Each structure stands twice: as structure tokens, then as C-alpha cells.
Amino acid sequence: MRLPLLWLPLLLHLCAAAASADSPSQLPAPQNPKVRLYNTEQVLSWEPGLLSHEAGPVVYQVQFKYPSSRKWSDVTVNSVGVNCSKISATRCDFTPTGLSPGFLRYFNVSLRVRAELPGLPGRVSAWALAPWFQHYRNVTIGPPGHVWVTPGEGSLVIQLSPPFTVTDPSMVMFLYYVHYWEKAGIPQVKGPFRDSSIVLRDLQPLTEYCLQVQAHLLWKSQDLTRPGLSSNVSCHETAADASTKLQRVVLIAVATFLSLAGLAGTCVLLILRFRGLIKYWFHSPPGIPVQIEEYLKDPAQHILEALDQDSPAEDDAWDSVSEVSSSEQEPRTLSKAEDALPTL
């Protein structure tokens, strides 16, 4: 029985797979290679294959290729700035640093990895191919680096930093959107803002607002926009504007006046209600004259004599009075005693 020609490639592939599985020189390939792209991070990681029948440590070889090239190149310090050749770790970090430029963020990059036994060049695994990536197209953008909020008069002033530094601002830039709402209110969105300094105006004074800021990556040449993660929720109370401050001053003055008036009215009512008690508290008791007090101490002394003794000496002095009857008569001085005598 002759098999159709269409089945021939499949049978050859199955035979090659079986032969490679039975071959002691073939190592199991790494499993689940994946690339992590977060802000500036570029990390390839994988899981080791099952090596139950193998002895000795296993190392890994990582290679890369751009679409413009047909040849795979080893990831070395000279090519990428990081060494991922003959490594024992199950990850390779291409994140740009001061010494490593990493892969270009607007280029397609393909990566593959295989396992090897050191010292035995023939003992290698098949290549495990990772999904190709383009950094600006596939990156996960984090929230803004820092968000500072300063309350203003009926406004909120927001200062923020981008999620990461863009090396080519002529091609890529960040746009910012602000999601804000009053507490238990309906969320609103304002944006996009190109500047890292944002002012939310026309807000209610002395009102607490909550907000989040989200950065969007705009790739100009590709007309591509990628939204990023939102920042943590923060709540702030707006400051009072001029009219609100005037209203507060007026209210404080009226409240103070009413408080003082109420206090004064309360005092008057208390005085009227307890005036007898207040008069009793503040009225000084009657005093006894000194002469009566001395008489009570010595009743044998006559009260009139005691009073006469205490009278001042000036009361006993007599005043002189001059009387002139006519121009021919001489003036005659009369005393108070003579004036007091009755006329016979």
C-alpha cells in the first residue's frame, strides 16, 4: 500500500523526533521562554528541561536576531552589553544600564535559548524560541514615578515624574490623564496633558478630592498609544478662595457677636433672678459707731461726755463778729455768747 505524498514530511518529522528523544547526546530543551518588558526592563527567563538521565551541571546559551539579519548572534558584552553565553542561571537581563545599552526599543527582536553540557560540545538541546518583541509596542508601562499634589484656592496643583526616561523624545513621549472625583462622587477625567505640571481648576473650595494619574506612551512615527498603570489613590482638600475666606470671616464675626450677646443676656437673666442672693453676698454688714462701741465696753461713762470728748477741738472755738451801728459809734466786738443772750 502506497502512502500519499502529503504524509511523507510528517512521518519524517516523527522519526526525527523519536530518534532525537532516544539519542543520549540530545539534551531536553528549556521550557516556556518568555520576555518581561516593564518600563525599561528587558528580561528573558525560562524553565530548565528534565535532566533525570544526565550528569553534571548544565549551562545555557542565548542568541538574538533582528529582522534585518538572517544570522543569529550570541548575547555577549560586545554585542548587547551583557553576557548570556554559557551561563547557569535561567534568566538573562538586557535592561539598559550605564554599561549595557540593551536592545533598541523600536526594533523587532527575536531571542532563543538552548541547554549545553560544558566540555561536551555535542551535548546540546534544541533551541527554544521566545516570542519576538518590540519594546515600545509590547512594554507594560508603570504608573508615574512620583506624584506630588499641592492644594490651591479651589484647585489642585499636580507635579509628577514620568514612568521612565525616554531616550528619543522626538519619537516617543508621555501623555498624562488625571482621574479625579469628590468623595462619594462621580469620577471625571481630564487630559491629555503633555507637561508634567498639571493644574485642576474650577474645583469646589474646602472640598476633599481623590485622584489618580495615568501615563500613556505615544509612539509618534507609528501613531501608537499604550496606556499605563494608574498611580495610587490620594485625597486632598482644596484651599478656600477669596470669597470663601470673606464668608468665613463674616461668619466668625457674627458667631462671636451672637456668642457675646447670648452670654450677656444670660448674665442679665441670672442677675435678675438671683439679685437678692447677689445683694446679700456683696452687701457689707452695718458697723457700730466708735462712741457706741466704747460705751458698750464701759457703760459707767456717760454717753454725752464720751461724745463731747470725741468732738474736735475746733468746735469749741468762738468766732469774732464786728457790729457797726453808725459812723460815729465805734465798732463793738461781740462774741457768739453775747449774740446768743436774749434782749431784756
CSV table of C-alpha atoms in Angstrom, one decimal:
chain,number,residue,atom,x,y,z
A,1,MET,CA,0.0,0.0,0.0
A,2,ARG,CA,1.4,3.3,-1.0
A,3,LEU,CA,1.1,6.3,1.3
A,4,PRO,CA,0.1,9.7,-0.1
A,5,LEU,CA,3.0,12.1,-0.6
A,6,LEU,CA,1.4,14.5,1.9
A,7,TRP,CA,2.1,12.1,4.8
A,8,LEU,CA,5.8,11.8,4.0
A,9,PRO,CA,7.0,15.0,5.7
A,10,LEU,CA,5.0,14.2,8.8
A,11,LEU,CA,6.5,10.7,9.1
A,12,LEU,CA,10.0,12.1,8.6
A,13,HIS,CA,9.4,14.6,11.4
A,14,LEU,CA,8.1,12.0,13.8
A,15,CYS,CA,11.0,9.7,13.0
A,16,ALA,CA,13.5,12.5,13.6
A,17,ALA,CA,11.8,13.4,16.9
A,18,ALA,CA,11.8,9.8,18.1
A,19,ALA,CA,15.5,9.5,17.1
A,20,SER,CA,16.4,12.6,19.0
A,21,ALA,CA,14.4,11.5,22.0
A,22,ASP,CA,16.2,8.2,22.1
A,23,SER,CA,19.6,9.7,21.4
A,24,PRO,CA,21.7,10.1,24.6
A,25,SER,CA,23.5,13.0,23.1
A,26,GLN,CA,20.4,15.2,22.9
A,27,LEU,CA,19.5,17.3,26.0
A,28,PRO,CA,15.9,18.4,26.8
A,29,ALA,CA,15.3,21.9,25.6
A,30,PRO,CA,14.4,24.8,28.0
A,31,GLN,CA,10.7,25.2,28.6
A,32,ASN,CA,8.4,28.3,28.5
A,33,PRO,CA,10.8,31.0,27.4
A,34,LYS,CA,9.2,34.4,28.0
A,35,VAL,CA,10.2,38.0,27.9
A,36,ARG,CA,9.3,40.6,30.5
A,37,LEU,CA,9.0,44.2,29.4
A,38,TYR,CA,8.2,46.6,32.2
A,39,ASN,CA,9.2,50.3,31.8
A,40,THR,CA,12.9,49.9,30.9
A,41,GLU,CA,13.2,46.2,32.0
A,42,GLN,CA,14.1,43.6,29.3
A,43,VAL,CA,14.4,40.2,30.8
A,44,LEU,CA,14.3,36.7,29.2
A,45,SER,CA,13.5,33.8,31.5
A,46,TRP,CA,12.9,30.1,31.0
A,47,GLU,CA,12.4,26.8,32.9
A,48,PRO,CA,15.0,24.1,32.7
A,49,GLY,CA,14.2,20.8,30.9
A,50,LEU,CA,14.0,17.5,32.7
A,51,LEU,CA,17.5,16.2,33.2
A,52,SER,CA,16.9,13.0,35.1
A,53,HIS,CA,19.3,10.9,33.0
A,54,GLU,CA,22.0,13.5,32.8
A,55,ALA,CA,25.0,14.1,35.0
A,56,GLY,CA,26.9,17.3,35.6
A,57,PRO,CA,25.8,20.9,35.5
A,58,VAL,CA,24.0,22.4,32.6
A,59,VAL,CA,24.7,25.8,31.1
A,60,TYR,CA,22.6,27.9,28.7
A,61,GLN,CA,23.3,29.8,25.5
A,62,VAL,CA,21.2,32.8,24.5
A,63,GLN,CA,21.1,34.3,20.9
A,64,PHE,CA,19.3,37.2,19.3
A,65,LYS,CA,18.4,38.4,15.8
A,66,TYR,CA,17.0,41.5,14.2
A,67,PRO,CA,14.6,41.2,11.3
A,68,SER,CA,17.2,42.8,9.0
A,69,SER,CA,19.6,40.0,9.7
A,70,ARG,CA,19.4,36.3,8.9
A,71,LYS,CA,22.2,35.3,11.2
A,72,TRP,CA,21.7,34.6,15.0
A,73,SER,CA,24.3,36.3,17.3
A,74,ASP,CA,25.4,35.3,20.7
A,75,VAL,CA,24.3,37.7,23.5
A,76,THR,CA,27.7,38.9,24.8
A,77,VAL,CA,29.1,42.1,26.3
A,78,ASN,CA,30.4,43.2,22.9
A,79,SER,CA,27.1,42.7,21.1
A,80,VAL,CA,24.4,43.7,23.7
A,81,GLY,CA,26.4,44.8,26.7
A,82,VAL,CA,25.6,41.8,28.8
A,83,ASN,CA,26.9,38.2,28.9
A,84,CYS,CA,24.4,35.5,28.4
A,85,SER,CA,26.7,32.9,26.9
A,86,LYS,CA,27.5,29.7,28.9
A,87,ILE,CA,25.5,30.8,32.0
A,88,SER,CA,24.0,28.6,34.7
A,89,ALA,CA,21.1,31.0,35.5
A,90,THR,CA,17.7,30.5,33.9
A,91,ARG,CA,17.3,34.2,33.1
A,92,CYS,CA,19.1,36.9,31.0
A,93,ASP,CA,18.7,40.6,31.9
A,94,PHE,CA,19.1,43.0,29.0
A,95,THR,CA,17.8,46.1,30.9
A,96,PRO,CA,19.8,49.1,29.8
A,97,THR,CA,22.3,50.3,32.4
A,98,GLY,CA,25.3,52.6,32.3
A,99,LEU,CA,27.4,49.8,30.6
A,100,SER,CA,24.6,47.9,28.8
A,101,PRO,CA,22.6,49.7,26.2
A,102,GLY,CA,20.1,46.8,25.9
A,103,PHE,CA,18.1,46.2,22.7
A,104,LEU,CA,16.8,49.1,20.7
A,105,ARG,CA,13.3,49.9,21.9
A,106,TYR,CA,11.8,50.4,18.4
A,107,PHE,CA,13.4,47.3,16.8
A,108,ASN,CA,11.9,43.8,16.5
A,109,VAL,CA,14.0,41.4,18.5
A,110,SER,CA,13.9,37.6,18.4
A,111,LEU,CA,15.5,35.5,21.1
A,112,ARG,CA,16.3,31.8,21.5
A,113,VAL,CA,18.0,29.7,24.2
A,114,ARG,CA,19.4,26.2,24.5
A,115,ALA,CA,21.0,24.0,27.1
A,116,GLU,CA,24.5,22.6,26.9
A,117,LEU,CA,26.8,20.4,28.9
A,118,PRO,CA,30.1,22.2,29.4
A,119,GLY,CA,33.1,20.4,28.0
A,120,LEU,CA,31.0,18.3,25.6
A,121,PRO,CA,30.2,20.4,22.5
A,122,GLY,CA,27.9,17.7,21.1
A,123,ARG,CA,25.7,17.5,24.1
A,124,VAL,CA,23.3,20.3,23.4
A,125,SER,CA,19.5,20.7,23.3
A,126,ALA,CA,17.2,22.1,20.7
A,127,TRP,CA,16.7,25.8,20.5
A,128,ALA,CA,13.7,27.2,22.4
A,129,LEU,CA,12.4,30.2,20.6
A,130,ALA,CA,10.9,33.1,22.6
A,131,PRO,CA,8.1,35.3,21.2
A,132,TRP,CA,9.6,38.2,19.3
A,133,PHE,CA,9.0,41.6,20.9
A,134,GLN,CA,9.2,45.3,20.1
A,135,HIS,CA,9.8,47.2,23.3
A,136,TYR,CA,7.6,50.3,22.6
A,137,ARG,CA,4.8,48.1,21.2
A,138,ASN,CA,4.8,45.4,23.9
A,139,VAL,CA,6.0,47.2,27.0
A,140,THR,CA,3.9,47.4,30.2
A,141,ILE,CA,4.0,51.0,31.4
A,142,GLY,CA,4.0,51.5,35.1
A,143,PRO,CA,2.4,54.4,36.9
A,144,PRO,CA,4.1,57.8,37.1
A,145,GLY,CA,7.3,57.7,39.2
A,146,HIS,CA,6.2,60.3,41.8
A,147,VAL,CA,3.0,62.4,42.2
A,148,TRP,CA,3.1,65.5,44.3
A,149,VAL,CA,-0.2,67.3,45.0
A,150,THR,CA,-0.4,70.9,46.4
A,151,PRO,CA,-3.9,72.2,47.3
A,152,GLY,CA,-4.7,75.7,45.9
A,153,GLU,CA,-7.6,78.1,46.1
A,154,GLY,CA,-10.3,76.0,44.5
A,155,SER,CA,-7.7,74.0,42.7
A,156,LEU,CA,-5.1,71.2,42.9
A,157,VAL,CA,-1.6,71.6,41.6
A,158,ILE,CA,-0.1,68.2,40.5
A,159,GLN,CA,3.7,67.7,39.9
A,160,LEU,CA,4.7,64.3,38.6
A,161,SER,CA,7.6,62.4,37.0
A,162,PRO,CA,7.4,60.0,34.0
A,163,PRO,CA,7.4,56.2,34.5
A,164,PHE,CA,10.8,56.1,32.9
A,165,THR,CA,13.2,58.3,30.9
A,166,VAL,CA,12.6,58.3,27.2
A,167,THR,CA,15.9,58.4,25.2
A,168,ASP,CA,14.4,59.6,22.0
A,169,PRO,CA,11.7,62.3,22.8
A,170,SER,CA,11.4,63.2,19.2
A,171,MET,CA,9.9,59.8,18.5
A,172,VAL,CA,8.3,58.9,21.9
A,173,MET,CA,6.6,61.0,24.6
A,174,PHE,CA,4.2,60.6,27.5
A,175,LEU,CA,0.7,62.0,27.8
A,176,TYR,CA,-1.0,62.2,31.2
A,177,TYR,CA,-4.6,61.8,32.2
A,178,VAL,CA,-6.0,62.7,35.6
A,179,HIS,CA,-8.9,60.8,37.1
A,180,TYR,CA,-10.5,62.8,40.0
A,181,TRP,CA,-13.7,62.8,42.0
A,182,GLU,CA,-15.2,64.2,45.1
A,183,LYS,CA,-15.6,61.7,47.9
A,184,ALA,CA,-18.6,59.5,47.1
A,185,GLY,CA,-18.9,61.5,43.8
A,186,ILE,CA,-18.8,60.6,40.1
A,187,PRO,CA,-15.2,60.2,38.6
A,188,GLN,CA,-14.1,62.7,36.0
A,189,VAL,CA,-11.2,62.6,33.6
A,190,LYS,CA,-9.1,65.5,32.3
A,191,GLY,CA,-6.3,65.2,29.7
A,192,PRO,CA,-4.2,64.6,27.8
A,193,PHE,CA,-1.5,66.8,29.4
A,194,ARG,CA,1.9,66.9,27.9
A,195,ASP,CA,3.5,68.8,30.7
A,196,SER,CA,4.4,67.1,34.0
A,197,SER,CA,2.9,70.1,35.8
A,198,ILE,CA,-0.9,69.9,35.9
A,199,VAL,CA,-3.5,72.3,37.5
A,200,LEU,CA,-7.0,71.2,38.1
A,201,ARG,CA,-9.1,74.3,38.2
A,202,ASP,CA,-12.7,75.2,39.0
A,203,LEU,CA,-13.0,72.9,42.0
A,204,GLN,CA,-15.1,73.5,45.0
A,205,PRO,CA,-13.2,75.2,47.8
A,206,LEU,CA,-12.7,73.4,51.1
A,207,THR,CA,-13.7,70.1,49.4
A,208,GLU,CA,-11.8,66.8,49.5
A,209,TYR,CA,-11.0,65.3,46.2
A,210,CYS,CA,-9.4,62.0,45.4
A,211,LEU,CA,-7.3,61.4,42.2
A,212,GLN,CA,-5.2,59.1,40.2
A,213,VAL,CA,-2.7,59.9,37.4
A,214,GLN,CA,-2.2,57.6,34.4
A,215,ALA,CA,0.6,57.9,31.8
A,216,HIS,CA,0.1,57.0,28.1
A,217,LEU,CA,3.1,56.2,25.8
A,218,LEU,CA,2.8,57.9,22.4
A,219,TRP,CA,4.9,56.5,19.6
A,220,LYS,CA,4.7,59.2,17.1
A,221,SER,CA,6.1,57.5,14.0
A,222,GLN,CA,3.8,54.5,14.4
A,223,ASP,CA,0.8,56.5,15.7
A,224,LEU,CA,0.7,54.0,18.6
A,225,THR,CA,-0.6,54.8,22.1
A,226,ARG,CA,-0.1,52.4,25.0
A,227,PRO,CA,-1.9,53.2,28.3
A,228,GLY,CA,0.0,52.7,31.5
A,229,LEU,CA,-0.9,51.7,35.1
A,230,SER,CA,-2.6,54.3,37.3
A,231,SER,CA,-1.0,55.7,40.4
A,232,ASN,CA,-2.2,55.1,43.9
A,233,VAL,CA,-5.3,57.0,45.0
A,234,SER,CA,-4.6,60.1,47.0
A,235,CYS,CA,-7.1,62.5,48.6
A,236,HIS,CA,-6.6,66.2,49.2
A,237,GLU,CA,-8.7,69.1,50.4
A,238,THR,CA,-8.8,72.3,48.3
A,239,ALA,CA,-8.0,75.6,50.0
A,240,ALA,CA,-10.5,78.4,50.4
A,241,ASP,CA,-10.7,81.1,47.7
A,242,ALA,CA,-11.1,84.9,48.4
A,243,SER,CA,-14.9,84.9,48.6
A,244,THR,CA,-14.9,81.8,50.8
A,245,LYS,CA,-12.3,83.4,53.1
A,246,LEU,CA,-14.5,86.6,53.4
A,247,GLN,CA,-17.6,84.5,54.1
A,248,ARG,CA,-15.6,82.7,56.9
A,249,VAL,CA,-14.5,86.0,58.4
A,250,VAL,CA,-18.1,87.3,58.4
A,251,LEU,CA,-19.4,84.1,59.9
A,252,ILE,CA,-16.8,84.1,62.6
A,253,ALA,CA,-17.6,87.7,63.4
A,254,VAL,CA,-21.3,87.1,63.5
A,255,ALA,CA,-20.8,83.9,65.6
A,256,THR,CA,-18.6,85.8,68.0
A,257,PHE,CA,-21.1,88.7,68.3
A,258,LEU,CA,-24.0,86.3,68.9
A,259,SER,CA,-22.0,84.4,71.5
A,260,LEU,CA,-21.1,87.5,73.4
A,261,ALA,CA,-24.8,88.8,73.2
A,262,GLY,CA,-26.0,85.4,74.4
A,263,LEU,CA,-23.5,85.4,77.2
A,264,ALA,CA,-24.5,89.0,78.2
A,265,GLY,CA,-28.2,88.1,78.1
A,266,THR,CA,-27.6,85.0,80.3
A,267,CYS,CA,-25.7,87.1,82.8
A,268,VAL,CA,-28.6,89.7,83.0
A,269,LEU,CA,-31.2,86.9,83.5
A,270,LEU,CA,-29.1,85.4,86.2
A,271,ILE,CA,-28.7,88.7,88.0
A,272,LEU,CA,-32.4,89.4,87.8
A,273,ARG,CA,-33.3,86.0,89.1
A,274,PHE,CA,-30.8,85.9,91.9
A,275,ARG,CA,-30.5,89.5,92.7
A,276,GLY,CA,-31.5,89.0,96.3
A,277,LEU,CA,-28.7,86.4,96.8
A,278,ILE,CA,-26.2,88.6,94.9
A,279,LYS,CA,-27.2,91.6,97.1
A,280,TYR,CA,-26.7,89.5,100.2
A,281,TRP,CA,-23.3,88.4,99.0
A,282,PHE,CA,-22.0,91.8,98.1
A,283,HIS,CA,-23.7,94.0,100.9
A,284,SER,CA,-21.4,94.9,103.7
A,285,PRO,CA,-22.8,94.4,107.3
A,286,PRO,CA,-23.7,97.6,109.2
A,287,GLY,CA,-21.0,98.9,111.5
A,288,ILE,CA,-21.3,100.2,115.1
A,289,PRO,CA,-20.1,103.8,115.7
A,290,VAL,CA,-16.9,104.1,117.7
A,291,GLN,CA,-18.6,106.0,120.6
A,292,ILE,CA,-21.4,103.4,121.0
A,293,GLU,CA,-18.8,100.7,120.9
A,294,GLU,CA,-16.8,102.4,123.7
A,295,TYR,CA,-20.0,102.9,125.7
A,296,LEU,CA,-20.8,99.3,125.4
A,297,LYS,CA,-17.4,98.5,126.7
A,298,ASP,CA,-17.7,101.0,129.6
A,299,PRO,CA,-21.4,101.6,130.5
A,300,ALA,CA,-20.4,103.8,133.5
A,301,GLN,CA,-19.2,106.6,131.3
A,302,HIS,CA,-21.9,109.0,130.2
A,303,ILE,CA,-22.7,108.7,126.5
A,304,LEU,CA,-22.8,112.5,126.1
A,305,GLU,CA,-19.5,113.0,127.8
A,306,ALA,CA,-18.0,110.4,125.5
A,307,LEU,CA,-19.4,112.1,122.5
A,308,ASP,CA,-18.2,115.5,123.8
A,309,GLN,CA,-14.7,114.2,124.4
A,310,ASP,CA,-14.5,112.8,120.8
A,311,SER,CA,-15.7,116.1,119.3
A,312,PRO,CA,-12.9,118.0,117.6
A,313,ALA,CA,-11.3,121.0,119.4
A,314,GLU,CA,-12.2,123.3,116.6
A,315,ASP,CA,-15.9,123.0,117.6
A,316,ASP,CA,-15.2,124.9,120.9
A,317,ALA,CA,-13.6,127.9,119.2
A,318,TRP,CA,-15.5,131.1,119.2
A,319,ASP,CA,-15.7,133.4,116.2
A,320,SER,CA,-15.4,137.2,116.5
A,321,VAL,CA,-18.2,139.2,115.0
A,322,SER,CA,-17.9,143.0,114.4
A,323,GLU,CA,-21.0,145.1,114.5
A,324,VAL,CA,-21.1,148.7,113.3
A,325,SER,CA,-24.2,150.8,114.3
A,326,SER,CA,-23.3,154.1,112.8
A,327,SER,CA,-20.3,156.0,111.6
A,328,GLU,CA,-20.0,157.9,114.9
A,329,GLN,CA,-20.1,154.9,117.0
A,330,GLU,CA,-17.0,152.7,117.5
A,331,PRO,CA,-17.1,149.2,116.4
A,332,ARG,CA,-18.1,146.8,119.0
A,333,THR,CA,-17.0,143.3,119.1
A,334,LEU,CA,-19.5,140.8,120.1
A,335,SER,CA,-18.9,137.3,120.8
A,336,LYS,CA,-21.1,134.4,119.9
A,337,ALA,CA,-22.2,134.2,123.5
A,338,GLU,CA,-23.4,137.8,123.7
A,339,ASP,CA,-25.3,137.4,120.4
A,340,ALA,CA,-27.0,134.4,121.8
A,341,LEU,CA,-28.2,136.2,125.0
A,342,PRO,CA,-31.8,137.3,124.9
A,343,THR,CA,-32.6,141.0,124.9
A,344,LEU,CA,-34.0,142.4,128.2
